[in-house]
Coordinates of C-alpha atoms in Angstrom, one line a residue:
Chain A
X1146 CA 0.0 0.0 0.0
X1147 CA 2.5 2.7 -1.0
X1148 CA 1.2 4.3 -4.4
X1149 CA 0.7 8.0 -4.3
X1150 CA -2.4 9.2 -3.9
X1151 CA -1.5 12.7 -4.5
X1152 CA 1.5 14.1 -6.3
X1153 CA 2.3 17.5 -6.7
X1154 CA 5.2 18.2 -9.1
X1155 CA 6.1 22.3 -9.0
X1156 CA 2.2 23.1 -8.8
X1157 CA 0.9 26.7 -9.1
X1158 CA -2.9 27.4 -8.2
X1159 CA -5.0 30.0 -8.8
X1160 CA -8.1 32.2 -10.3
X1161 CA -8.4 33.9 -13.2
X1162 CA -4.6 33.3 -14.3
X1163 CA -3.6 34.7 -11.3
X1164 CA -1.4 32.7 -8.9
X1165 CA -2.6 32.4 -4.9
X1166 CA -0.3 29.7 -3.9
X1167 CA 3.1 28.5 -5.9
X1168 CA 6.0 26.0 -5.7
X1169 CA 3.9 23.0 -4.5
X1170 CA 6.0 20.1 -4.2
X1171 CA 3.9 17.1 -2.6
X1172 CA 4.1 13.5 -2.4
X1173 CA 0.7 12.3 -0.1
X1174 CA 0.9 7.9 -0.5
X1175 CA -2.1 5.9 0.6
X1176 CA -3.0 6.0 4.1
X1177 CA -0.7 8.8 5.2
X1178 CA -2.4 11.7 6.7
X1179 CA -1.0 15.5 5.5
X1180 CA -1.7 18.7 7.7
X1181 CA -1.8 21.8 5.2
X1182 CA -0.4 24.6 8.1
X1183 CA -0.5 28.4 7.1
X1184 CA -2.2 31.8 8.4
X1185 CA -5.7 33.0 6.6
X1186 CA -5.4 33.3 3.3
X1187 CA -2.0 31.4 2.9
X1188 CA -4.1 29.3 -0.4
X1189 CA -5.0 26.2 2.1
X1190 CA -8.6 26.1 0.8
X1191 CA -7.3 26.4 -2.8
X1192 CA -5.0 24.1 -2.6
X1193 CA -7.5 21.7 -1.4
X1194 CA -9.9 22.8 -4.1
X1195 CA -7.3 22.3 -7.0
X1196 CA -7.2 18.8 -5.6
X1197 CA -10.7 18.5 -5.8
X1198 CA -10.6 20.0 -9.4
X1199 CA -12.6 23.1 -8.8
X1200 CA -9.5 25.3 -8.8
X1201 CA -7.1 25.2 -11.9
X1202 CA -3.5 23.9 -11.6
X1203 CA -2.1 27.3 -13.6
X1204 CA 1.5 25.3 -13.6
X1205 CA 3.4 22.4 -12.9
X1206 CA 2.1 18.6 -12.9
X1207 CA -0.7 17.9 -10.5
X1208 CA -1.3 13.9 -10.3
X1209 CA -4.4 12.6 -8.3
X1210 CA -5.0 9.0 -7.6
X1211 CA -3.1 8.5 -10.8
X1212 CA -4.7 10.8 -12.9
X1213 CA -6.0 14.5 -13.4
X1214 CA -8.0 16.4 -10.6
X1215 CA -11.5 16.3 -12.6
X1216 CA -10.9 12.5 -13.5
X1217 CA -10.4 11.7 -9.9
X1218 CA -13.2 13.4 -8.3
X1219 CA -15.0 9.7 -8.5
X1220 CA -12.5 8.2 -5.5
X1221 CA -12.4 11.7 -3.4
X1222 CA -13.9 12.8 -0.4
X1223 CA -14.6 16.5 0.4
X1224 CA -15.5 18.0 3.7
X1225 CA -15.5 21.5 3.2
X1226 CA -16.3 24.4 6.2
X1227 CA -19.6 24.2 8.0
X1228 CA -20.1 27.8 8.3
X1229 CA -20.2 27.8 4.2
X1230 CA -23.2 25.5 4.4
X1231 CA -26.5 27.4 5.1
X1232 CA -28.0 26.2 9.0
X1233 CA -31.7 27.3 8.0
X1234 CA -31.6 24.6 5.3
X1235 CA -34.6 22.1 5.7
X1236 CA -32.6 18.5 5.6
X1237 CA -31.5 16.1 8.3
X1238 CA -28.4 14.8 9.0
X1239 CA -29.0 11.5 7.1
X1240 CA -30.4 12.9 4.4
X1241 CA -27.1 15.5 4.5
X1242 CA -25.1 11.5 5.0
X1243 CA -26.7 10.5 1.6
X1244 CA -25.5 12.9 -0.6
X1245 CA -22.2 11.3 -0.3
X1246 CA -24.2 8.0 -2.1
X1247 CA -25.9 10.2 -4.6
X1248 CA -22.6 9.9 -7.3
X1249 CA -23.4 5.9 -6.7
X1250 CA -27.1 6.3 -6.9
X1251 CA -27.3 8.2 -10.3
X1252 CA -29.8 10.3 -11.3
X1253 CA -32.5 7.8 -11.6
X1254 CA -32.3 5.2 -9.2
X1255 CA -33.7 4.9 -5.9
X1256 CA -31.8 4.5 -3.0
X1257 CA -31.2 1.2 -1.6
X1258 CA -31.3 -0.6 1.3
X1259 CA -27.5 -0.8 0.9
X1260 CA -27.1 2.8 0.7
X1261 CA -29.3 3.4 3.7
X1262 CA -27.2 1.0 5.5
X1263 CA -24.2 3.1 4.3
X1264 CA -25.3 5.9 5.9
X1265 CA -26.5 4.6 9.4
X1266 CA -22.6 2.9 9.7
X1267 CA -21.3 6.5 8.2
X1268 CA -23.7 8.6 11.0
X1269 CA -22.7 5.7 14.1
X1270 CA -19.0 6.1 12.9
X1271 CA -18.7 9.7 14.0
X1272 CA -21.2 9.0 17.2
X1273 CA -24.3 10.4 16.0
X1274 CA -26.5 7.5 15.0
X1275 CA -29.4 8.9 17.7
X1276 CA -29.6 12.1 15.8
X1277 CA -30.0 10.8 11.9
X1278 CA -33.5 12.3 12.0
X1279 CA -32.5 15.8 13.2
X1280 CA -32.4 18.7 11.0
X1281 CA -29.1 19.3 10.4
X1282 CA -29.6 23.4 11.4
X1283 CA -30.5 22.0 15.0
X1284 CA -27.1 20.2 15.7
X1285 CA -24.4 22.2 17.5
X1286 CA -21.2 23.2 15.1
X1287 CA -18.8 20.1 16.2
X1288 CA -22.1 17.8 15.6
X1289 CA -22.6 19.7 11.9
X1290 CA -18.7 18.9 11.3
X1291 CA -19.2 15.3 11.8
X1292 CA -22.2 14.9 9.6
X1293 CA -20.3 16.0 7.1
X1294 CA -17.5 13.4 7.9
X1295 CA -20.1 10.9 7.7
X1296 CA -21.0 12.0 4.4
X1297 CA -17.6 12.1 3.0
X1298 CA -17.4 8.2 4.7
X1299 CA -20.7 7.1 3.1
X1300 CA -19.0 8.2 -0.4
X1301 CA -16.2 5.4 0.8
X1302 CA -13.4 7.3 -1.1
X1303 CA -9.5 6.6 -1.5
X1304 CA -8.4 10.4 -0.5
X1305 CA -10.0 12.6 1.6
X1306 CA -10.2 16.1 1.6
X1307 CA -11.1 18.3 5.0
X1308 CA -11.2 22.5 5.2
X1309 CA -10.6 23.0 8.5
X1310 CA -12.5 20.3 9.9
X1311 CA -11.8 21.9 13.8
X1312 CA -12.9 25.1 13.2
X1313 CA -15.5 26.0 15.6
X1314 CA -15.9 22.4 17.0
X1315 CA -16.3 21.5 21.0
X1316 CA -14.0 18.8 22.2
X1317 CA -16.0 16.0 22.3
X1318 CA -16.6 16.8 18.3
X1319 CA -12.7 16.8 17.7
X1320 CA -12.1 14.2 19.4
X1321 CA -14.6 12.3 17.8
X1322 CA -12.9 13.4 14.3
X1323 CA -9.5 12.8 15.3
X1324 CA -10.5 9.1 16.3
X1325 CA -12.1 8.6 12.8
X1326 CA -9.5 10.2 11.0
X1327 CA -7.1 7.8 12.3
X1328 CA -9.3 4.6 11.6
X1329 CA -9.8 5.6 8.2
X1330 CA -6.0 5.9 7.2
X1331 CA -5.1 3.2 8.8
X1332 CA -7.9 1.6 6.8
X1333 CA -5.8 3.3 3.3
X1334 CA -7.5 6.5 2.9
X1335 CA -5.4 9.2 2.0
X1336 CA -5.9 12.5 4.1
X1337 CA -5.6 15.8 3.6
X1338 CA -6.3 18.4 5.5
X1339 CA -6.1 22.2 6.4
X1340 CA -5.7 23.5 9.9
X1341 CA -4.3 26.5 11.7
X1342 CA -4.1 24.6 14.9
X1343 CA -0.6 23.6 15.0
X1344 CA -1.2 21.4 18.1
X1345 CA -3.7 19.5 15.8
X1346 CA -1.4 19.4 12.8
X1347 CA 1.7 17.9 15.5
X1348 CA -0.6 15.3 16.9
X1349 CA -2.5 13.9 13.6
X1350 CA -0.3 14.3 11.0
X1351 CA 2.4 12.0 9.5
X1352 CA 3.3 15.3 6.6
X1353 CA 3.2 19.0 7.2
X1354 CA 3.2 21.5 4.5
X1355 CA 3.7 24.9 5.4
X1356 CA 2.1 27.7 3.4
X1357 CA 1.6 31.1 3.0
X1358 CA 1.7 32.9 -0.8
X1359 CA 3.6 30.0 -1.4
X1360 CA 5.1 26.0 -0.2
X1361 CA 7.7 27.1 2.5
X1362 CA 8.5 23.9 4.0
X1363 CA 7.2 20.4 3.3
X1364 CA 8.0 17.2 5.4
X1365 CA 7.3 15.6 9.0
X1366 CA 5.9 17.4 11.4
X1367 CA 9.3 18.0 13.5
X1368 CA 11.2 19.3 10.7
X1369 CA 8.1 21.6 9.4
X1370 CA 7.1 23.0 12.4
X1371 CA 9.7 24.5 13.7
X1372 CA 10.2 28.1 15.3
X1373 CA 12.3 28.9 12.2
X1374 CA 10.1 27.7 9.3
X1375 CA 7.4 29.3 11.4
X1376 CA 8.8 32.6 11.6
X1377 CA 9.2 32.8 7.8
X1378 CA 6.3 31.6 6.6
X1379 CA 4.0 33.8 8.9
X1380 CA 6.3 36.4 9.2
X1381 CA 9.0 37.7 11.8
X1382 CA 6.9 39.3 14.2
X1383 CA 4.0 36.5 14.5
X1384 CA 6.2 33.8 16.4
X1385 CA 7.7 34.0 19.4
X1386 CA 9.4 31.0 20.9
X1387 CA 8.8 29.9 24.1
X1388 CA 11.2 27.0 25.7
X1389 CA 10.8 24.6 22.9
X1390 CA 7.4 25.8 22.3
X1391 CA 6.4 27.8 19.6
X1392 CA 3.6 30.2 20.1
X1393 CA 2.1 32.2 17.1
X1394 CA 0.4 35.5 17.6
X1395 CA -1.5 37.1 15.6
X1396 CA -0.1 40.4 14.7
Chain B
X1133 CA -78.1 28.8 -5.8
X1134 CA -76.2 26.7 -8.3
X1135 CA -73.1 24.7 -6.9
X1136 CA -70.7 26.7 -8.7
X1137 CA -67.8 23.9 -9.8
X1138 CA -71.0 22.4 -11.8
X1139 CA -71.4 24.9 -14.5
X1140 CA -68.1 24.1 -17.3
X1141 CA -65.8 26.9 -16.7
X1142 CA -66.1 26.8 -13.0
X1143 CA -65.1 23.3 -13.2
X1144 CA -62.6 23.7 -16.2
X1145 CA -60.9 26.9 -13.4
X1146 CA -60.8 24.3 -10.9
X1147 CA -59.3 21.9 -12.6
X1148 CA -56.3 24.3 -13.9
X1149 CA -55.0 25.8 -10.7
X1150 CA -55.1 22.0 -9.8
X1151 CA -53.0 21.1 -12.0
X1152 CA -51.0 24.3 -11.5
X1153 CA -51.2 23.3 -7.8
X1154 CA -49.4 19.8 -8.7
X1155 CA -46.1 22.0 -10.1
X1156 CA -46.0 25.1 -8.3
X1157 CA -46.0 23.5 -4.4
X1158 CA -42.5 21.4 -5.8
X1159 CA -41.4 23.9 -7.9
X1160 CA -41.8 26.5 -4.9
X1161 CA -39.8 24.7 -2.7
X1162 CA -36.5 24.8 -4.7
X1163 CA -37.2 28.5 -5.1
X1164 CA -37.8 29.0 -1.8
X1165 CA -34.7 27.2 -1.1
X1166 CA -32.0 28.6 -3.5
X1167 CA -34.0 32.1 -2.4
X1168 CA -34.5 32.3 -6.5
X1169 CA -37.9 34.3 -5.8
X1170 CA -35.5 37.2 -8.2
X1171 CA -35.8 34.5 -11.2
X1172 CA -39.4 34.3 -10.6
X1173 CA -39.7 38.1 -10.5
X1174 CA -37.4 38.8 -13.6
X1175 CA -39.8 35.9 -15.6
X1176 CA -42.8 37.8 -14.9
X1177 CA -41.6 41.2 -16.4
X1178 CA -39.6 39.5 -19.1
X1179 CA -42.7 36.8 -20.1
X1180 CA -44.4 39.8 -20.1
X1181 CA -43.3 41.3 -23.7
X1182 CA -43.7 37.9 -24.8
X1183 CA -47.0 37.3 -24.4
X1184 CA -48.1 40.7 -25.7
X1185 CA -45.9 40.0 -28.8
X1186 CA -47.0 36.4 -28.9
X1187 CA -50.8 37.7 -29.2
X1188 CA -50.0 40.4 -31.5
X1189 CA -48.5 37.8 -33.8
X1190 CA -50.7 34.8 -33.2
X1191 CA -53.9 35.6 -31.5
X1192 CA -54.5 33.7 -28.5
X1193 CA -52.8 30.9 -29.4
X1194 CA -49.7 32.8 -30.0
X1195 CA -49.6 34.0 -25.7
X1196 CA -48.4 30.0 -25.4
X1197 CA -45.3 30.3 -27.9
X1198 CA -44.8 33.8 -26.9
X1199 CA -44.4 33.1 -23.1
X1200 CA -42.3 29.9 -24.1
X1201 CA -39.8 31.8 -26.1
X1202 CA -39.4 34.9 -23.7
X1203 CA -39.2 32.1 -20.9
X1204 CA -36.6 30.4 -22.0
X1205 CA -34.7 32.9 -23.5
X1206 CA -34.7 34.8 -19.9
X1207 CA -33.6 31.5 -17.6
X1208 CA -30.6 31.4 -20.2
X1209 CA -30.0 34.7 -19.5
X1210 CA -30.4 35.0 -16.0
X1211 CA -28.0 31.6 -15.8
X1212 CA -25.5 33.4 -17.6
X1213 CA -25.5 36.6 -16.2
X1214 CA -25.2 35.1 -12.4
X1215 CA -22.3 33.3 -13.4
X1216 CA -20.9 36.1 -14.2
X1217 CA -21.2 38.0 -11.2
X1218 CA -23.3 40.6 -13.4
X1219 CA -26.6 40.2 -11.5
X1220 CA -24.9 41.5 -8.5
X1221 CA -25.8 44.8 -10.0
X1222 CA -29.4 45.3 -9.0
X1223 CA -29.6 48.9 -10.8
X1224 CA -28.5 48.0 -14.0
X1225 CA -30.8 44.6 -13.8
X1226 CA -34.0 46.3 -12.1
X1227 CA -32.9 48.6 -15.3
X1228 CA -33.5 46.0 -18.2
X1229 CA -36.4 44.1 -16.2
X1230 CA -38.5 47.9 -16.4
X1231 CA -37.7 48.2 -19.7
X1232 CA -38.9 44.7 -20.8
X1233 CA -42.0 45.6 -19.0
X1234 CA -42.3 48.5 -20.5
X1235 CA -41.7 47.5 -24.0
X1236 CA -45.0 45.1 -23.4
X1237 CA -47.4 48.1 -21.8
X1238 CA -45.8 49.9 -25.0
X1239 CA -46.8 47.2 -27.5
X1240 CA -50.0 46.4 -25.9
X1241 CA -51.3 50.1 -25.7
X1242 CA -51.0 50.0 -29.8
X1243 CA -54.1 47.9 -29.4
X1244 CA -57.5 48.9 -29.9
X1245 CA -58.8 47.1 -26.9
X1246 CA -55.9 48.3 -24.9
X1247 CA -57.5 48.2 -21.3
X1248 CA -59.1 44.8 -21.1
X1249 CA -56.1 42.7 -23.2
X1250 CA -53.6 44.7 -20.4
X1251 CA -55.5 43.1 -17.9
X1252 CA -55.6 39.7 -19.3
X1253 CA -52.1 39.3 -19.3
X1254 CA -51.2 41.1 -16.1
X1255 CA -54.0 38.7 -14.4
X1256 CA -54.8 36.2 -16.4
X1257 CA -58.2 34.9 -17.6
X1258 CA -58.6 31.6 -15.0
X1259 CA -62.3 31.6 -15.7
X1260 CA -62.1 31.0 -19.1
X1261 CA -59.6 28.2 -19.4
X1262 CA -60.5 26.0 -22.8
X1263 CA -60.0 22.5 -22.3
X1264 CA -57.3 22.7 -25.2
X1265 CA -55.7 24.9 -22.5
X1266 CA -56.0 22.5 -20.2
X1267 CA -53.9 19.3 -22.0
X1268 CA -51.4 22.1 -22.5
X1269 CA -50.9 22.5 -18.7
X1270 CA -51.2 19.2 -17.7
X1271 CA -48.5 18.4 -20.5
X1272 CA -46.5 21.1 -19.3
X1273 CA -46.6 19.7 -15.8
X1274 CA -45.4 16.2 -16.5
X1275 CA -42.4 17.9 -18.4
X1276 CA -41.7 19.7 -15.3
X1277 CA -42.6 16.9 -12.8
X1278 CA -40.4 14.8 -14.4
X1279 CA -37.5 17.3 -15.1
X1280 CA -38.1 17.6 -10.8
X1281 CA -38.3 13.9 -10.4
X1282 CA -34.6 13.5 -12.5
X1283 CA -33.0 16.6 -11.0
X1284 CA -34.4 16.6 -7.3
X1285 CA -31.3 14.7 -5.6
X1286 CA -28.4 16.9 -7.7
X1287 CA -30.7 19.7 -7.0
X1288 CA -31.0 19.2 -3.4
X1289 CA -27.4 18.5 -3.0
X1290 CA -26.2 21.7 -5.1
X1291 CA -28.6 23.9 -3.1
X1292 CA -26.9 23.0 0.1
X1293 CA -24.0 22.4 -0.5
X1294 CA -22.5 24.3 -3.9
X1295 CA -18.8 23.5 -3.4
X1296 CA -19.3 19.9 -1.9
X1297 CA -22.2 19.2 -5.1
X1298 CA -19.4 20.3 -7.6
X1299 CA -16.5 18.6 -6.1
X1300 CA -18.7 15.1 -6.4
X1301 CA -18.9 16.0 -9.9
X1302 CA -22.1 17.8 -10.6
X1303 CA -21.8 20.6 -13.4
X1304 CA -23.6 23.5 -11.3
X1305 CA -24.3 25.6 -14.3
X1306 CA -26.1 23.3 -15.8
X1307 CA -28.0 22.3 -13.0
X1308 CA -28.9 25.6 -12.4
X1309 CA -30.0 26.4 -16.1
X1310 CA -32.0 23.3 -15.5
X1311 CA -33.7 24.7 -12.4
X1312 CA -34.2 28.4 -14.0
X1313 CA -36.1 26.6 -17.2
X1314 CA -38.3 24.6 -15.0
X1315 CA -39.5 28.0 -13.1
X1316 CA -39.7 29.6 -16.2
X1317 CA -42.1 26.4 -18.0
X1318 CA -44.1 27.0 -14.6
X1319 CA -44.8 30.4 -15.9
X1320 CA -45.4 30.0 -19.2
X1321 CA -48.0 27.2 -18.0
X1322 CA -49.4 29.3 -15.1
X1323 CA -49.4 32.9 -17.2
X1324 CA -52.8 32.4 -19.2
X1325 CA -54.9 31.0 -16.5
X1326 CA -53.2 33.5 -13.8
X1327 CA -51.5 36.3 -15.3
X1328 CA -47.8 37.6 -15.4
X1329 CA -48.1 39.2 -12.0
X1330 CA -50.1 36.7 -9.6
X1331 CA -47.6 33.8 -10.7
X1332 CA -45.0 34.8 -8.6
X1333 CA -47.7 34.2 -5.8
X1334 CA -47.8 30.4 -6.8
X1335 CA -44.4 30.2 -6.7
X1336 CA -42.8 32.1 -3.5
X1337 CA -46.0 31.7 -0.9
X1338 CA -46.6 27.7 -1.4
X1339 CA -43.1 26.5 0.2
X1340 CA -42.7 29.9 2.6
X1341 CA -46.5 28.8 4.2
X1342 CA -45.2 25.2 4.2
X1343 CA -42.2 26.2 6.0
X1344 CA -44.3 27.4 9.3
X1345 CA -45.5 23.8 9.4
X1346 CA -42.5 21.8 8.2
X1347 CA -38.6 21.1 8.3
X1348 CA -39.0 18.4 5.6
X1349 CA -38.4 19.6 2.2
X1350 CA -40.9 16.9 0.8
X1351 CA -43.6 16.7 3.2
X1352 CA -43.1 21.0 2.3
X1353 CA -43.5 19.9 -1.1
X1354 CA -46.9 18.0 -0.5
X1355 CA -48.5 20.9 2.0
X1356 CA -47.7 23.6 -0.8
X1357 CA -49.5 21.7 -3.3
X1358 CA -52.0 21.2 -0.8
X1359 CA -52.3 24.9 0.0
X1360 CA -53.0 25.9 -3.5
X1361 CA -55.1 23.9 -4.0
X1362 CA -57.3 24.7 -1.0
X1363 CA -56.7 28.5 -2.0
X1364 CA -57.7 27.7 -5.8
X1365 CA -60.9 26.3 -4.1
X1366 CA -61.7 28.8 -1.4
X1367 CA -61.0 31.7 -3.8
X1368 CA -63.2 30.2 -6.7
X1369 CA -66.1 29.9 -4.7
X1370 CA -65.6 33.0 -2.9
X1371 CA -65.3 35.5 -6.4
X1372 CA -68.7 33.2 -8.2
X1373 CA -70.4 33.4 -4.7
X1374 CA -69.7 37.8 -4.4
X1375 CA -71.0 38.1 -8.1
X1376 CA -73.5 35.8 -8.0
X1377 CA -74.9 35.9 -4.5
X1378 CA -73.5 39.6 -3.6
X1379 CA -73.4 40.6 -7.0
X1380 CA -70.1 42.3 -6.6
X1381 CA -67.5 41.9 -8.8
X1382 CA -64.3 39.9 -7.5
X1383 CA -61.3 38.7 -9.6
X1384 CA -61.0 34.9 -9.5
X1385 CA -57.4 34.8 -9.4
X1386 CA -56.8 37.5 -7.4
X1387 CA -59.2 35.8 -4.7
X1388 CA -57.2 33.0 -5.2
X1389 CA -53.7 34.5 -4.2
X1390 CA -55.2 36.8 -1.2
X1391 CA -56.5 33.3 -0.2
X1392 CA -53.0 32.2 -0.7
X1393 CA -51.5 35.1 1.3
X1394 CA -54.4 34.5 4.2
X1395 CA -53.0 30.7 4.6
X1396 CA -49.5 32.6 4.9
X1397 CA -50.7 34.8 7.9
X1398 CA -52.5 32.3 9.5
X1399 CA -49.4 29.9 9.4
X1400 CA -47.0 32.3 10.7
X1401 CA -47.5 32.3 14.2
X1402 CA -46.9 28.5 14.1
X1403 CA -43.6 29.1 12.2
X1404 CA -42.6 31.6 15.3
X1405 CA -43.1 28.7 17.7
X1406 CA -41.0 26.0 15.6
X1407 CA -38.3 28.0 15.1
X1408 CA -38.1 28.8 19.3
X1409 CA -38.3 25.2 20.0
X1410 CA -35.4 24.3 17.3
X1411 CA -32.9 26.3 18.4
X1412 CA -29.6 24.7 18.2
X1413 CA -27.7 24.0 21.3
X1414 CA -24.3 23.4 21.5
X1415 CA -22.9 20.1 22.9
X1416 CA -20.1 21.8 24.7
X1417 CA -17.7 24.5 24.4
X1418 CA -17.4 26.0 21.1
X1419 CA -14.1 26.3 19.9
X1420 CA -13.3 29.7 18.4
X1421 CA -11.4 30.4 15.0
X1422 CA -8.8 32.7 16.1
X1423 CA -5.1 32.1 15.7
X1424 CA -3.5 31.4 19.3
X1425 CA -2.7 27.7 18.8
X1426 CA 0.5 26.2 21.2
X1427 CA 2.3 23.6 19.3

């Protein structure tokens, strides 16, 4: 179990022609889980969406799952930001878990039994199998963040993509994720995921890629994250380093 | 007194804004949910020139193809233009939507019997729905049932969920074109029975009513339908029984929609008290977003 399920060979990203992240040199191989570290705005999201094929690769050689970004959307996951989703939406947290069937389903189809079973195991994975019939506006943000796991579970896919899946989450929520993110890499699935938590990035990641503008440092998470990469990808004044600790403040 | 839904055209009324009632409480919910009630209200001054155009060129019959054209022709448009970020520009689109309107008052006043055709297609003629009108609509509607029936899942999942709908591999344009068409057949197959103007009723009260009663997008669906219905109903009876009992003069379609608008009121209250009780609470300690993390 070693083939690359991502590989990023001198990658620029951007809209409109217009670069927001450059000099991506990646290598993410099945199973491993990367942490993509960098202040707001440092291109995390894109990058993640380039993956995903909804942001163009301007440069380089961008290989996913053996092939191009569009082509691979069949065998990725994508969990993006629950405050982009809309809470007053009418639609409950297994019919949120089904949409990660509907690419299986097809347009005419009804669903199955199989994919109903899909999604109860997807929902009891992340601990909410008691609230499949909620609306999804009623559950609390950390709860929202795991239906959305669930959903990119129920999809069953080889590399999964997560935009800051601890953002606004209780602890019991990330802990929750943490645990499931583990289970599925060891299970083969590719992560990938965006964090400005450094303590979360330390503790889950087996890659760290540090970015802000552009790739400033790329590796395990003891050689990335260190006060000196730090201070030049966020910027001199924004780290200050604290008996082996390093502490980022926001200037 | 006569029970009115005996005599033909009461019953022929009836049976329109039923069929109209089958469409519009779907269609209203995906409106109501991609908060599109702007496409419904650019249809209605765009369709607007079309049907004046259509009758000028083809009599009555020519209102259909007329409304058709000017339909589809705006949902491309309106696609188009919101992917490109122009509709963001409300002056320069509340510009070109006066201006279609305007070129319809200014084609219709040309006409001899300027007054009473204005008011035709502003308000439509539901009492006098021809049963050739009729298999139009109900045609119309299994186009647009179906085109629901087909769509509903990518629909659902694109109206939630844009990035996560796209990045599963769903072309959103399209989609959207798809779901700007279907409002504008609804229009096309509402405008002779209802008028440009009350149409938007049929399509933004349904679903918002339903909503007071329900957090399930199908059982919302089912109620809206329901609603019309009732409301095509009440407001029938109510205009035959002023002229005929009271002898005073009320619109049938406009009883229709302030029976429509009356279900709306009466709902809301209930809507206040869901929305108390489903507050969210949070499980525990929200974490914030800010930038302070140890590592």
């Amino acid at each position: 179990m070693s083939g690359a399920a991502l590989r990023y060979a001198g990658v620029s990203v951007g809209y409109h022609g217009t670069p927001v992240l450059t000099d991506v040199e990646l290598t993410v191989r099945t199973g491993q889980r990367l942490a993509l570290v960098g202040p707001n705005g440092a291109g995390k999201s894109t990058l993640i969406k380039s993956v995903l094929g909804l942001v163009p690769v301007l440069g380089g050689a961008a290989t996913v799952l053996g092939t191009t970004p569009v082509h691979a959307r069949v065998h990725t996951g994508y969990v993006p930001q629950t405050d982009a989703l809309d809470a007053g939406f009418p639609v409950t947290a297994a019919q949120v878990v089904m949409m990660g069937r509907y690419r299986r389903i097809g347009w005419w189809r009804p669903t199955r039994s199989a994919d109903r079973a899909a999604v109860r195991e997807a929902l009891d994975r992340v601990g909410l199998a008691d609230r499949a019939r909620k609306n999804f506006g009623t559950l609390s943000g950390g709860q929202r963040q795991r239906v959305l796991l669930a959903r990119a579970i129920a999809a069953e896919p080889q590399l999964l993509l997560l935009d800051e899946p601890f953002n606004g989450v209780d602890i019991v929520s990330q802990d929750a994720i943490l645990a499931v993110l583990r289970e599925l890499s060891a299970a083969g699935t590719a992560l990938v995921l965006s964090t400005h938590d450094l303590a979360v990035a330390r503790e889950l990641a087996d890659l760290v890629c540090l970015l802000n503008g552009r790739q400033w440092a790329a590796g395990p998470p003891d050689e990335t994250l260190t006060a000196d990469t730090l201070r030049r990808a966020y910027g001199a004044h924004a780290v200050e380093v604290d008996g082996g600790r390093t502490v980022l403040v926001e200037p | 007194m006569i029970e009115p839904f005996a005599v033909p055209f009461m019953a022929r009324a009836l049976a329109e804004l039923t069929l109209l009632a089958l469409i519009c409480g779907p269609v209203s919910v995906f409106v109501f949910a991609r908060r599109l009630s702007f496409v419904s209200d650019a249809l209605t001054h765009t369709v607007f020139p079309g049907v004046v155009i259509g009758f000028v060129a083809g009599g009555v019959e020519g209102v259909f193809v007329g409304a058709l054209i000017a339909g589809v022709v705006t949902a491309v448009a309106l696609t188009l233009l919101t992917r490109g970020g122009a509709l963001s520009d409300d002056a320069s689109t509340a510009v070109i939507l006066t201006a279609m309107f305007s070129l319809g008052v200014v084609l219709v006043s040309r006409r001899p019997s300027y007054t009473s055709d204005l008011t035709t297609f502003l308000f439509g003629r539901i009492l006098t729905v021809t049963p050739r009108q009729l298999v139009e609509t109900a045609v119309l509607a299994v186009v647009i049932l179906g085109l629901l029936m087909i769509g509903a899942r990518a629909l659902l999942f694109r109206t939630f969920d844009p990035a996560g709908a796209a990045a599963a591999g769903y072309r959103i344009a399209w989609l959207d074109l798809g779901l700007n068409l279907v409002i504008a057949l609804v229009v096309v197959a509402a405008v002779r029975a209802v008028g440009t103007i009350l149409v938007v009723a049929l399509l933004i009260v349904p679903a918002a009513a339903a909503r007071m009663i329900t957090s399930r997008l199908l059982v919302m669906a089912f109620a809206g339908t329901g609603l019309i219905m009732l409301a095509g109903y009440a407001g029938l009876w109510a205009s035959w029984t002023a002229s005929v009992v009271y002898d005073i003069s009320l619109t049938s379609a406009s009883a229709v929609v302030l029976f429509l608008a009356l279900f709306y009121l009466l709902l809301l209250p209930l809507g206040a008290l869901r929305l108390r009780r489903n507050r969210p609470h949070p499980a525990g300690p929200e974490r914030g977003s800010s930038h302070e993390l140890v590592g």
